[in-house]
mmCIF file of C-alpha atoms and ligand atoms in Angstrom:
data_model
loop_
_atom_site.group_PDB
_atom_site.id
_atom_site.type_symbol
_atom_site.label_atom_id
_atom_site.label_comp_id
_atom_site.label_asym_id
_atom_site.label_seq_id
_atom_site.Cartn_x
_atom_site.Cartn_y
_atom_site.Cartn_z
ATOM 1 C CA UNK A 1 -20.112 30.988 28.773
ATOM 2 C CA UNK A 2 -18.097 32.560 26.386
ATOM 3 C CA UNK A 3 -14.868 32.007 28.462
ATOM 4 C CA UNK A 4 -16.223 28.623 29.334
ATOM 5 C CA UNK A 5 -16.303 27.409 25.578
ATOM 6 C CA UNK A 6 -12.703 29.115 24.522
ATOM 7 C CA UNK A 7 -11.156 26.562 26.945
ATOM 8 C CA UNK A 8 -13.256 23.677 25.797
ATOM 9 C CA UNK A 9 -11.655 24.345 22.363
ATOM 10 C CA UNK A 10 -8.192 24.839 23.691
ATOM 11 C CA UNK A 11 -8.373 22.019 25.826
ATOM 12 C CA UNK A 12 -9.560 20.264 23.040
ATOM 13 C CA UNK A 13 -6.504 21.079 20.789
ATOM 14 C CA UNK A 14 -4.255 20.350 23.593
ATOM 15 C CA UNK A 15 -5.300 16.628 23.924
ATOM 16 C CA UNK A 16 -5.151 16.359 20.402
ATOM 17 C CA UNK A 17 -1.652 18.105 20.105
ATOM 18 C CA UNK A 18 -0.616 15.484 22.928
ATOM 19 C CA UNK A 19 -2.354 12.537 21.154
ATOM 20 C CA UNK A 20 -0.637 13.630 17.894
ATOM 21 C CA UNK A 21 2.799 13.442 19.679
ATOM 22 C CA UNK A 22 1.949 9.954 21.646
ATOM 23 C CA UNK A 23 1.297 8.359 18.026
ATOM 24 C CA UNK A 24 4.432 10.288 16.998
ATOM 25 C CA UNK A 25 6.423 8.494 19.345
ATOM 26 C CA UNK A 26 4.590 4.576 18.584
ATOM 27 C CA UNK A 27 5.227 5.576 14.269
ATOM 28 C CA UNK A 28 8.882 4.807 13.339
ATOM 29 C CA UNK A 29 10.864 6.127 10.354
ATOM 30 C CA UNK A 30 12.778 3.305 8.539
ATOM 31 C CA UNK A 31 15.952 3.646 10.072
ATOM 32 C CA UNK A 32 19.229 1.442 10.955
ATOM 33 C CA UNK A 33 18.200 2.420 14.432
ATOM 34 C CA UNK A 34 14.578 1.523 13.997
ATOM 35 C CA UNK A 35 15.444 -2.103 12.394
ATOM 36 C CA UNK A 36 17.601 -2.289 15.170
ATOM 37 C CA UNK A 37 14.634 -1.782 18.041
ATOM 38 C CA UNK A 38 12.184 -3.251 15.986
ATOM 39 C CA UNK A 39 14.118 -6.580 15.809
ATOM 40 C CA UNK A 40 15.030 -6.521 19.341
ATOM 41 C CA UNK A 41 11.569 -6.125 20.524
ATOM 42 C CA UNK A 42 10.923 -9.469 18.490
ATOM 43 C CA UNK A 43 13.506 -11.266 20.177
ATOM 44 C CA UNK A 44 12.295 -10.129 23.556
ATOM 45 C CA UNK A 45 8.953 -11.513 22.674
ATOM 46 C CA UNK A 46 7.156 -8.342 22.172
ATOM 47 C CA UNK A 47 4.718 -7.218 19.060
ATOM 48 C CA UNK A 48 5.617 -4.644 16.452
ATOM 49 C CA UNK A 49 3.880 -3.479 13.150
ATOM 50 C CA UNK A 50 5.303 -3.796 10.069
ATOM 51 C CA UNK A 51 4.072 -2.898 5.824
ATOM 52 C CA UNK A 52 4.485 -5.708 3.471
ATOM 53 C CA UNK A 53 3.773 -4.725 0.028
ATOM 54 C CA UNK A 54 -0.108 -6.041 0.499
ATOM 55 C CA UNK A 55 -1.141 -4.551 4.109
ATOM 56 C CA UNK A 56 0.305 -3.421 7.217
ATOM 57 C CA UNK A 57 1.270 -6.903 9.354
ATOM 58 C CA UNK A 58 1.311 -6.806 13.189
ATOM 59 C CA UNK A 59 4.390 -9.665 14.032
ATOM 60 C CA UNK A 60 5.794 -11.748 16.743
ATOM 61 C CA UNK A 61 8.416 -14.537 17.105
ATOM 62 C CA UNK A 62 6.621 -17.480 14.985
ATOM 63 C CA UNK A 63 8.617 -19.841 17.676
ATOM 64 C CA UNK A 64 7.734 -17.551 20.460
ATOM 65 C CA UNK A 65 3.938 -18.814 21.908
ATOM 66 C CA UNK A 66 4.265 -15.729 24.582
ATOM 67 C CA UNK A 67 4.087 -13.343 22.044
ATOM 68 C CA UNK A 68 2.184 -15.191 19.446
ATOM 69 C CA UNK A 69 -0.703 -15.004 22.303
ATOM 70 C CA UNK A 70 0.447 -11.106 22.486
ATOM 71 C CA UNK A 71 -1.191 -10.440 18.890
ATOM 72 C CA UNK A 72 -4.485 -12.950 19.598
ATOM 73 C CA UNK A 73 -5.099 -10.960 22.379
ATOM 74 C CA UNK A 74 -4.385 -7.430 20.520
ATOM 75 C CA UNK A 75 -6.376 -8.806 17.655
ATOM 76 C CA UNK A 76 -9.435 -9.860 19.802
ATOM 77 C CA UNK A 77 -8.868 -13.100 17.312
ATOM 78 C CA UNK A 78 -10.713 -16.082 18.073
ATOM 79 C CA UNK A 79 -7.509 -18.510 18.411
ATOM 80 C CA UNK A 80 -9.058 -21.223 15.672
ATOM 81 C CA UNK A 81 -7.724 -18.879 12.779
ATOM 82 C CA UNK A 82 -4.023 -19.400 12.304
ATOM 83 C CA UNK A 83 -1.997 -17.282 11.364
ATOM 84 C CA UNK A 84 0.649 -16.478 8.328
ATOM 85 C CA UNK A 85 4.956 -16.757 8.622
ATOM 86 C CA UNK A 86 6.714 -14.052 7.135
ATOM 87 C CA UNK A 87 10.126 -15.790 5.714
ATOM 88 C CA UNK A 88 13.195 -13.776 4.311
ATOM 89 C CA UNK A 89 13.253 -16.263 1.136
ATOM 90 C CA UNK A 90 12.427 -19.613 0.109
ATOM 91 C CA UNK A 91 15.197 -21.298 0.935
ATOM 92 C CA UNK A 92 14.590 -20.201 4.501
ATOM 93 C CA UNK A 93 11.335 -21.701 4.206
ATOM 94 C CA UNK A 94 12.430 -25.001 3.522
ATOM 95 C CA UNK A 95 13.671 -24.896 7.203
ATOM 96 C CA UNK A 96 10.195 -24.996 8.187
ATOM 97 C CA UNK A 97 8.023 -26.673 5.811
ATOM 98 C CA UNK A 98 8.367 -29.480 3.134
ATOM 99 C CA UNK A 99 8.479 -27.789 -0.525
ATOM 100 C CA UNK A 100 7.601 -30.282 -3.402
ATOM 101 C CA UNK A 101 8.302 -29.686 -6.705
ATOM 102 C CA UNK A 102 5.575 -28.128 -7.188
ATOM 103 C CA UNK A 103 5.993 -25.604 -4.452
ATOM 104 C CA UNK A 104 8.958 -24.774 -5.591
ATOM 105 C CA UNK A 105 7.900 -23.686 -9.246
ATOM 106 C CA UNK A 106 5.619 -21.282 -7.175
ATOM 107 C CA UNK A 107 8.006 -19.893 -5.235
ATOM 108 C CA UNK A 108 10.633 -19.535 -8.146
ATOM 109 C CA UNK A 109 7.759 -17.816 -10.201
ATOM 110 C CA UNK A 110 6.006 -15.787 -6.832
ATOM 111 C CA UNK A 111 8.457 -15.216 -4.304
ATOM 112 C CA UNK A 112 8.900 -12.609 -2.819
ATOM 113 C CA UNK A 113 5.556 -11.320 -3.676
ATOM 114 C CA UNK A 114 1.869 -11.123 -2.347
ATOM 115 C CA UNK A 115 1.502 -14.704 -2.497
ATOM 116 C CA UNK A 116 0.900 -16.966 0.487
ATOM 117 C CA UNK A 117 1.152 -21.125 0.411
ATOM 118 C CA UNK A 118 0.032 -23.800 2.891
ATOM 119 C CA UNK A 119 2.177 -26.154 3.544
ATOM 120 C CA UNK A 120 2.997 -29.170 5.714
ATOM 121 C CA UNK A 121 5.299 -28.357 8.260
ATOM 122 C CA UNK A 122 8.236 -30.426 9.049
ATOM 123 C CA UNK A 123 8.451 -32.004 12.340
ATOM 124 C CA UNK A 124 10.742 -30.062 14.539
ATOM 125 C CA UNK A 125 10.170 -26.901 12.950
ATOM 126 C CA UNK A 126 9.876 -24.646 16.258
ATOM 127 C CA UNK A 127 6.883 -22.492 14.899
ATOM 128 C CA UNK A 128 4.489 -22.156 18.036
ATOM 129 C CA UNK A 129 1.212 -24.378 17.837
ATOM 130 C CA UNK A 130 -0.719 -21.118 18.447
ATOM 131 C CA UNK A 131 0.157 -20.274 15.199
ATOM 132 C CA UNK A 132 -1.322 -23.525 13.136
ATOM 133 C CA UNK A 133 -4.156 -23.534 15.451
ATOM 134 C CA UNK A 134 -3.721 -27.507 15.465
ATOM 135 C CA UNK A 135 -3.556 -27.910 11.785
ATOM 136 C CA UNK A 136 -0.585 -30.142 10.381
ATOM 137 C CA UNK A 137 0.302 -26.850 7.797
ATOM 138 C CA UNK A 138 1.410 -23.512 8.254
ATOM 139 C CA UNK A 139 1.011 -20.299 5.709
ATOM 140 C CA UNK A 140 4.117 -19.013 4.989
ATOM 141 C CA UNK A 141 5.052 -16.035 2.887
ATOM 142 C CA UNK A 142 8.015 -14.543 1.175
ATOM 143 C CA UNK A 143 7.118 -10.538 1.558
ATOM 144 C CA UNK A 144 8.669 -8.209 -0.937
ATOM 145 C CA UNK A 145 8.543 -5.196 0.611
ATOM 146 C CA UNK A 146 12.085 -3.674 1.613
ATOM 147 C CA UNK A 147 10.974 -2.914 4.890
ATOM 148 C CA UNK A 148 9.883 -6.298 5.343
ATOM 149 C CA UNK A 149 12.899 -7.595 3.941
ATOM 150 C CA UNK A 150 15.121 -5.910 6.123
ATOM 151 C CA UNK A 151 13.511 -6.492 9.376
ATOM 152 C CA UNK A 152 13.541 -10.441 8.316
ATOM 153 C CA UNK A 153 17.306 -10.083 7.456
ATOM 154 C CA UNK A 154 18.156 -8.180 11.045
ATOM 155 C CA UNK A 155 15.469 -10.454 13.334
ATOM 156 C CA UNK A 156 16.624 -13.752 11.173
ATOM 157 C CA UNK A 157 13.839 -16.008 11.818
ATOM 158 C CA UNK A 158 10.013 -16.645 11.206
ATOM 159 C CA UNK A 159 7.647 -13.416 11.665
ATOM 160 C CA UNK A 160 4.329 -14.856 12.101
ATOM 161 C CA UNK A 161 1.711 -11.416 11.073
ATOM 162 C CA UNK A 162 -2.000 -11.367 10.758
ATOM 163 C CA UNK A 163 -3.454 -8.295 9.487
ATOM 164 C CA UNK A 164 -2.502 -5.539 12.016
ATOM 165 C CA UNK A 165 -6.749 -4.785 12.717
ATOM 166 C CA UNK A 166 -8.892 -5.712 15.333
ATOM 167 C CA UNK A 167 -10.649 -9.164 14.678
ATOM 168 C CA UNK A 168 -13.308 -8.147 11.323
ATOM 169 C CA UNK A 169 -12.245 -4.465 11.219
ATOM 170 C CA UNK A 170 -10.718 -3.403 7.786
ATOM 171 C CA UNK A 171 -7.164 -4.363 6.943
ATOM 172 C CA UNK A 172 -4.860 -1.144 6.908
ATOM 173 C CA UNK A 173 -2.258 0.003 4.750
ATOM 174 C CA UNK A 174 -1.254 3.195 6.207
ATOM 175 C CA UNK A 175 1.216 3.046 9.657
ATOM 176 C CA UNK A 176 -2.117 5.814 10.899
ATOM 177 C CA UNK A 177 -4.424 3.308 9.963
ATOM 178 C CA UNK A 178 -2.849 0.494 12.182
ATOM 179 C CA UNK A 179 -1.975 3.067 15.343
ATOM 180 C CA UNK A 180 -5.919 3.796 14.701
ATOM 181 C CA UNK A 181 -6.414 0.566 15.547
ATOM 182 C CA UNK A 182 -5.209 0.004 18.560
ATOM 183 C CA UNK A 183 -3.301 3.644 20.327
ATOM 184 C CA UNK A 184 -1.566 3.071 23.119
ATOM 185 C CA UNK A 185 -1.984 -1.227 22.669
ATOM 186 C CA UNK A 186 0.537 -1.010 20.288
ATOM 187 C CA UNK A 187 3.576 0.833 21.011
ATOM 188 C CA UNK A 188 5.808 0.278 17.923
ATOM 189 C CA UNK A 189 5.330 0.392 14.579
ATOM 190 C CA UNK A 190 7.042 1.100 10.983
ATOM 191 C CA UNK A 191 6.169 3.608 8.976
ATOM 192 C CA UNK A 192 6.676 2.519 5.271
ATOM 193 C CA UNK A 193 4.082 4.846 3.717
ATOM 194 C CA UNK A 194 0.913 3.220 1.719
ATOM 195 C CA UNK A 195 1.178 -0.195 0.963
ATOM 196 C CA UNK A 196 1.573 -1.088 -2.562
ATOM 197 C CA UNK A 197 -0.687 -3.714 -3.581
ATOM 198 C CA UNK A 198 -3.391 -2.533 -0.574
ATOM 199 C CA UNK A 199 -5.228 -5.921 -0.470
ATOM 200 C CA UNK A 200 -3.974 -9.461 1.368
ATOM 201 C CA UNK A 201 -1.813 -11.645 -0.138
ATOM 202 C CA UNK A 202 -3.148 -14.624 -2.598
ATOM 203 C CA UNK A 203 -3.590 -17.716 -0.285
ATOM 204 C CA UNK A 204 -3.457 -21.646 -2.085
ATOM 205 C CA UNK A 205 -2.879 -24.637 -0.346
ATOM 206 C CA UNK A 206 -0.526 -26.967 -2.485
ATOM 207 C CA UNK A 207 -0.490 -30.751 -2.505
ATOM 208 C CA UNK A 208 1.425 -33.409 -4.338
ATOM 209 C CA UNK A 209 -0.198 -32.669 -7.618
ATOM 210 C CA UNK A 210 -2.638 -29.722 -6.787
ATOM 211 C CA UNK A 211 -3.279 -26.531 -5.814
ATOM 212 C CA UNK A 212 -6.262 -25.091 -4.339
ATOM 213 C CA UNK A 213 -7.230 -21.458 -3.888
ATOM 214 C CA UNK A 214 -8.097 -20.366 -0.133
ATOM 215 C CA UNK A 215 -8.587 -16.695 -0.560
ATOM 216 C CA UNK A 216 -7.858 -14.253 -4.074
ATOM 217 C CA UNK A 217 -5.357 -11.688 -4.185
ATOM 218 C CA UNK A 218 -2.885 -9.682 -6.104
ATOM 219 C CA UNK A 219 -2.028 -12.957 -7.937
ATOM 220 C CA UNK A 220 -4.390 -14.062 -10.188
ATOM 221 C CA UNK A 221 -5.606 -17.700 -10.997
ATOM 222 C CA UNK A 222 -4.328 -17.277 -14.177
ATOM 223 C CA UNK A 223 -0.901 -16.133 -13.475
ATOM 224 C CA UNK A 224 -1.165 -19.340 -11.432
ATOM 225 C CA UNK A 225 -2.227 -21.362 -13.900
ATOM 226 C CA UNK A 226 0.819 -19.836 -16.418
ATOM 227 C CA UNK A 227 3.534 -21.448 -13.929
ATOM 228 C CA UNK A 228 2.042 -24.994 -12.954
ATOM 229 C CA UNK A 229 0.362 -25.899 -16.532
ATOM 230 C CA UNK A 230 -3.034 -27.103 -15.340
ATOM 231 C CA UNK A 231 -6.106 -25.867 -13.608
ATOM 232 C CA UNK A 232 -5.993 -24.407 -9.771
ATOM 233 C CA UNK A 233 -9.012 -25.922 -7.913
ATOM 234 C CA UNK A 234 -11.003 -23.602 -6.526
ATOM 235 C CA UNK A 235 -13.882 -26.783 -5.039
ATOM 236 C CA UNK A 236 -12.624 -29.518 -3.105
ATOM 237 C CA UNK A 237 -13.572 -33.268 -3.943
ATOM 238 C CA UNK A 238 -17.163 -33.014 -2.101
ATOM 239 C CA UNK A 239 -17.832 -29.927 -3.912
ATOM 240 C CA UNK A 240 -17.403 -27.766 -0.812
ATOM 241 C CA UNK A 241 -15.490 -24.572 -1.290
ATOM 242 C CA UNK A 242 -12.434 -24.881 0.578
ATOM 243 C CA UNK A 243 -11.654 -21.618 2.575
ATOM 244 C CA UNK A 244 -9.132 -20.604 5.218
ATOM 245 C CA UNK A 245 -10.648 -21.086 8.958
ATOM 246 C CA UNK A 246 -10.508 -16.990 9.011
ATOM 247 C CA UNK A 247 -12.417 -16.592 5.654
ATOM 248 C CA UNK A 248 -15.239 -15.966 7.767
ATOM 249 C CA UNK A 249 -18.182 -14.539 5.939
ATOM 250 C CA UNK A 250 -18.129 -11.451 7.785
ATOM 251 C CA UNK A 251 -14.821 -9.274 7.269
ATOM 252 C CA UNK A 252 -13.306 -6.459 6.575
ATOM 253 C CA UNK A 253 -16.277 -4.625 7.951
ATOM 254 C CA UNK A 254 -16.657 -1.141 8.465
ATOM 255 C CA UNK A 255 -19.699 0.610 10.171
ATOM 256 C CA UNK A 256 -21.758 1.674 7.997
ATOM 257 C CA UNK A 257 -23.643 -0.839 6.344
ATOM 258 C CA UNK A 258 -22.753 -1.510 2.741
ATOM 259 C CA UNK A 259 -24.700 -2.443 -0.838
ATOM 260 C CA UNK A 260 -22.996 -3.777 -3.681
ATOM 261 C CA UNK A 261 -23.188 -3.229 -7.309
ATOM 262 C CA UNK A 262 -25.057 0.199 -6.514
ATOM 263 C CA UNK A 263 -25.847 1.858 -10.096
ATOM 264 C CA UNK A 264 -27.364 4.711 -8.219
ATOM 265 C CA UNK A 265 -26.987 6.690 -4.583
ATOM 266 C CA UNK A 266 -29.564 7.182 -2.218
ATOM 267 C CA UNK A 267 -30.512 9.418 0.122
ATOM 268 C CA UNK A 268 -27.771 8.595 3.268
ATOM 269 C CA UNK A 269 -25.976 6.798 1.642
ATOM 270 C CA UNK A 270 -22.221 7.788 0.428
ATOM 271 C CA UNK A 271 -20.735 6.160 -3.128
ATOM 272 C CA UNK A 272 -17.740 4.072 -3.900
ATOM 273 C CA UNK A 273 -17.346 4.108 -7.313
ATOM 274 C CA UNK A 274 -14.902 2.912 -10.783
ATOM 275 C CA UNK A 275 -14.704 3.788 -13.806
ATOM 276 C CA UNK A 276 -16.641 6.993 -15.219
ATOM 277 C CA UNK A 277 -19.624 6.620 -12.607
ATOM 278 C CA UNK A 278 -19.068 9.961 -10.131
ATOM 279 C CA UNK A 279 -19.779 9.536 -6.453
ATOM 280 C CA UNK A 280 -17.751 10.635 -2.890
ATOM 281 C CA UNK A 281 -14.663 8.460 -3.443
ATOM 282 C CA UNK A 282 -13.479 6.637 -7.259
ATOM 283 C CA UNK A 283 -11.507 3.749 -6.835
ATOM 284 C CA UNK A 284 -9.854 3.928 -9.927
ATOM 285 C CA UNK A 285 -11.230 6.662 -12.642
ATOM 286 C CA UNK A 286 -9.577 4.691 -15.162
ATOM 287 C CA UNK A 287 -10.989 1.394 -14.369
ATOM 288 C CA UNK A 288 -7.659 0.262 -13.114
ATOM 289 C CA UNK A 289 -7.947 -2.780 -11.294
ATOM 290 C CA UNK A 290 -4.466 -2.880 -9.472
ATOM 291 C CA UNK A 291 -5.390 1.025 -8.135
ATOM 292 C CA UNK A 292 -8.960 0.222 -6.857
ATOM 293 C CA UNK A 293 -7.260 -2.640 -5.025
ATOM 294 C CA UNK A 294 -5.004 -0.096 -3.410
ATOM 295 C CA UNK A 295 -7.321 2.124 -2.622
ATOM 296 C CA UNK A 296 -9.676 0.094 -1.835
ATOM 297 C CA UNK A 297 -9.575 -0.187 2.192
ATOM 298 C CA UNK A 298 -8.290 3.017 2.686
ATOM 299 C CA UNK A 299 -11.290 4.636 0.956
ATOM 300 C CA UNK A 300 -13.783 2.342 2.875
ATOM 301 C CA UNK A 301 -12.283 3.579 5.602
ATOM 302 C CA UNK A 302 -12.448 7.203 4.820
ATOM 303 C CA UNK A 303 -16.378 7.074 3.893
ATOM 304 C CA UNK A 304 -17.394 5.055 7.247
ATOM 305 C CA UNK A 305 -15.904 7.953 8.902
ATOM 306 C CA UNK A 306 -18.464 10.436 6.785
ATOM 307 C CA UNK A 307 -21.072 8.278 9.281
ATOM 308 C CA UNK A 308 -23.699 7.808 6.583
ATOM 309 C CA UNK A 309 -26.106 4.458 7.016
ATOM 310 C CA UNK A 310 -24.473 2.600 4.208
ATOM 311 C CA UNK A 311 -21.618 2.625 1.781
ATOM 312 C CA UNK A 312 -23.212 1.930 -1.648
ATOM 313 C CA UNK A 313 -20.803 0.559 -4.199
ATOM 314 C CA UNK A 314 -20.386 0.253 -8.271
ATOM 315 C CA UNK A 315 -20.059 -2.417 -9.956
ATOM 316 C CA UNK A 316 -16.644 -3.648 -10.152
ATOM 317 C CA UNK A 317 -15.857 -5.959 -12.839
ATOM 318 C CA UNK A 318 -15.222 -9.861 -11.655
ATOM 319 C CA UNK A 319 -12.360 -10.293 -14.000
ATOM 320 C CA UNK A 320 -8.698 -11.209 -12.724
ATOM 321 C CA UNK A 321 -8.267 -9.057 -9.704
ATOM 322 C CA UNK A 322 -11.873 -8.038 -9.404
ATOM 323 C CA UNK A 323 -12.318 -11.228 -8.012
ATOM 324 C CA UNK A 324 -10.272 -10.047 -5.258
ATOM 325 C CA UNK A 325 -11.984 -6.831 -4.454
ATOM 326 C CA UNK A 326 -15.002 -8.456 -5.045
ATOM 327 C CA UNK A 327 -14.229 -10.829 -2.060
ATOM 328 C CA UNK A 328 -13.427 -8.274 -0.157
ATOM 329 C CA UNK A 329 -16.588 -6.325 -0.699
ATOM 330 C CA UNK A 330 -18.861 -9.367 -0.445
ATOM 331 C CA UNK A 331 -17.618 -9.717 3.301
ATOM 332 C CA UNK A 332 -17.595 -6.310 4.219
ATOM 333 C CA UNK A 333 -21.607 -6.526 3.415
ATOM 334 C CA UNK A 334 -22.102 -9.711 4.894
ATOM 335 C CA UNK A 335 -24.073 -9.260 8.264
ATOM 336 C CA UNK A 336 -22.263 -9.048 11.339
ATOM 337 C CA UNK A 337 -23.237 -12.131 12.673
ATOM 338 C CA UNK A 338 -22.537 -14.400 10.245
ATOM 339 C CA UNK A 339 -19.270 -17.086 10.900
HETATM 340 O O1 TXA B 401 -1.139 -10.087 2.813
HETATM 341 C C1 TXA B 401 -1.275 -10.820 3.785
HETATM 342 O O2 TXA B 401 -1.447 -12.040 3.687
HETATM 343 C C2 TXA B 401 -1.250 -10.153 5.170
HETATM 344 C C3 TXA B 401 0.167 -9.591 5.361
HETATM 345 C C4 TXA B 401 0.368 -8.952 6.710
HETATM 346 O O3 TXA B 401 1.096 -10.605 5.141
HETATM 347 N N1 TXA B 401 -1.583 -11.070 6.205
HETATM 348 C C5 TXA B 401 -2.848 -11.516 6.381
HETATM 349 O O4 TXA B 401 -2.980 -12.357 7.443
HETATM 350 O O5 TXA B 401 -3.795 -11.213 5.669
HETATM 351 P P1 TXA B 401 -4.370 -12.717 8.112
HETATM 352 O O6 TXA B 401 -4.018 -13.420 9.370
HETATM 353 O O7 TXA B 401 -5.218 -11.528 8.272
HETATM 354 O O8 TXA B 401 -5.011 -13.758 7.137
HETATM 355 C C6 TXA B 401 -4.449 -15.046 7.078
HETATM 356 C C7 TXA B 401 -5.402 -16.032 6.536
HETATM 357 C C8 TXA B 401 -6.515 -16.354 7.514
HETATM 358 O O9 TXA B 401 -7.753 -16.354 6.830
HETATM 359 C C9 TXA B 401 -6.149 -17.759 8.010
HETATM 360 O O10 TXA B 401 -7.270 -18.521 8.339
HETATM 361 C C10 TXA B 401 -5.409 -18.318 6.803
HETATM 362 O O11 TXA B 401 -4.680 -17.245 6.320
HETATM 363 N N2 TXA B 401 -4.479 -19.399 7.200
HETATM 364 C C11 TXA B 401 -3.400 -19.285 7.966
HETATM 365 N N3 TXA B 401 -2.830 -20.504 8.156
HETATM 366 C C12 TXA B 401 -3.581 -21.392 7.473
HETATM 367 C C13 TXA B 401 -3.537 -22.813 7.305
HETATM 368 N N4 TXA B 401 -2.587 -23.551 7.849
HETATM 369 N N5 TXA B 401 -4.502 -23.380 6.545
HETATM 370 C C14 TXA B 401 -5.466 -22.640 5.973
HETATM 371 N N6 TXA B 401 -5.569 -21.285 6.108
HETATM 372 C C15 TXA B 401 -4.644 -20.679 6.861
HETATM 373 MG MG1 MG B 402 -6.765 -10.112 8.223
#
């Protein structure tokens, strides 16, 4: 017995020594030679993950459908949601898509930066039709982060990267959070440490004279409103509220179950908190609403993995980027089931 349980315990150390090095090998340094492979397995039509300032990206070839279907199919994405184009700047993006004036005051004032616009592609434009999903617009995105920037410089073309999660799961924003994801599915990705900003970019669709919010982000409504002058619509015409075909209701959802604006804990049940409220995790002890958005999927993560029945969260305040993390909460409790 005793004999029989030492080698349970060594054998399981060994697997997890030899798991440890597997990931090892699939988590890259930023390197010359790393840029180097990483772009090459673009051009060959392959999938890497990358960090962008917001979260970690998993990227193809935007004119590549081969390996566009390479990240649907890692994803487990229903192919309706298209997906975003990472760009190097916004002059590059002109290649692609037609940029108003208006479009251009937001990319003077938010590019690069966590700030995604839908836009009406040009004819011609190469990017795969997996990627619009049949729509007559593509996202694109001017990314920030220097290990974004660099691969985009080296690859020299359109990066089309959803989240790097399965289809639902939480967004990550550590290089361990995205090998988590999907081990051995995935065999190269970037290490650039925690990601910055920790929630998705802003998303608006821009028209001739408006623009309309698809999902909140790091950028704020107002700070949108500073640059174009006038109100950002956040209802279309009929009232409706225009989202993104992937704002479904349920997202970013971890196991356990989870219950909003929680003032107190219960029994099995863990605590996300702000402020001066004490629980397992604090998402910002200051009330800071940039570091709660950092922290925020990382510490979801980290107290679905203490396996309680729910996740009960404080209030967070639905000012500027609360509205953000707000989001982002409100679809992490949605129920599973709901489109
Ligand atoms: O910060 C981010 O935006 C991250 C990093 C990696 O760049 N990317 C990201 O991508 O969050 P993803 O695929 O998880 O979310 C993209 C959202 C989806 O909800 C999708 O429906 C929407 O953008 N979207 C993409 N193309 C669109 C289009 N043409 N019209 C409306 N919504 C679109
Ligand atoms: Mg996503």
């Amino acid at each position: 017995m005793f004999y029989l349980s030492n080698y349970r315990t060594l054998l399981k150390i060994t697997n997890q020594v030899y798991n440890n090095r597997m990931s090892n090998q699939r988590i890259h340094s930023p390197s010359a030679k790393t840029f180097d492979l990483a772009a090459t397995i673009l051009k060959e039509g392959d999938i890497i993950s990358f960090p962008t300032e917001t979260v970690y990206g998993l990227g193809a070839d935007a004119t590549n459908s081969s390996a566009i279907a390479k990240i649907y199919s890692a994803k487990e994405r229903p192919s309706f949601n298209p997906l975003i184009v990472h760009i190097l700047s916004a002059e590059k993006a002109s290649q692609y898509v037609i940029m108003n004036e208006l479009t251009k005051k937001l990319a003077d004032a938010f590019w690069p930066g966590p700030f995604t616009m839908v836009l009406p592609l040009k004819e011609g434009s190469g990017i795969s039709d997996l990627i619009t999903a049949g729509l007559d617009t593509v996202a694109i995105r001017v990314p920030k982060n220097e290990i974004a920037h660099q691969l985009l410089e080296l690859f020299s073309g359109a990066v089309a990267a959803p989240s790097a999660n399965k289809s639902g799961q939480i967004s990550p924003t550590t290089a361990a959070h995205v090998d988590g994801e999907f081990g051995d599915e995935l065999s190269f990705i970037i290490d650039g440490g925690a990601c910055e900003k920790g929630i998705e970019s802003t998303i608006v669709q821009v028209t001739n004279k408006d623009v309309i919010l698809l999902r909140p982000g790091n950028i704020t409504i107002s700070d949108i409103e500073k640059v174009i002058g006038c109100s950002v619509l956040i209802n279309n015409a009929d009232g409706t509220k225009p989202t993104s075909p992937g704002q479904l209701t349920s997202h970013y959802a971890p196991n356990s179950k989870m219950r909003l604006n929680a003032t107190k804990v219960y029994e099995d049940e863990c605590y996300l908190t702000f402020g001066n409220i004490e629980g397992d995790l604090n998402l910002s002890p200051a009330g800071n609403l940039n570091e709660a958005a950092a922290n925020l999927f990382s510490m979801m993560r980290a107290l679905d993995q203490m396996n309680k029945t729910t996740i009960a969260v404080a209030p967070i305040p639905f000012t500027g980027l609360g509205l953000a993390i707000n989001d982002r909460l409100q679809r992490a409790a949605a129920p599973k089931d709901s489109s």
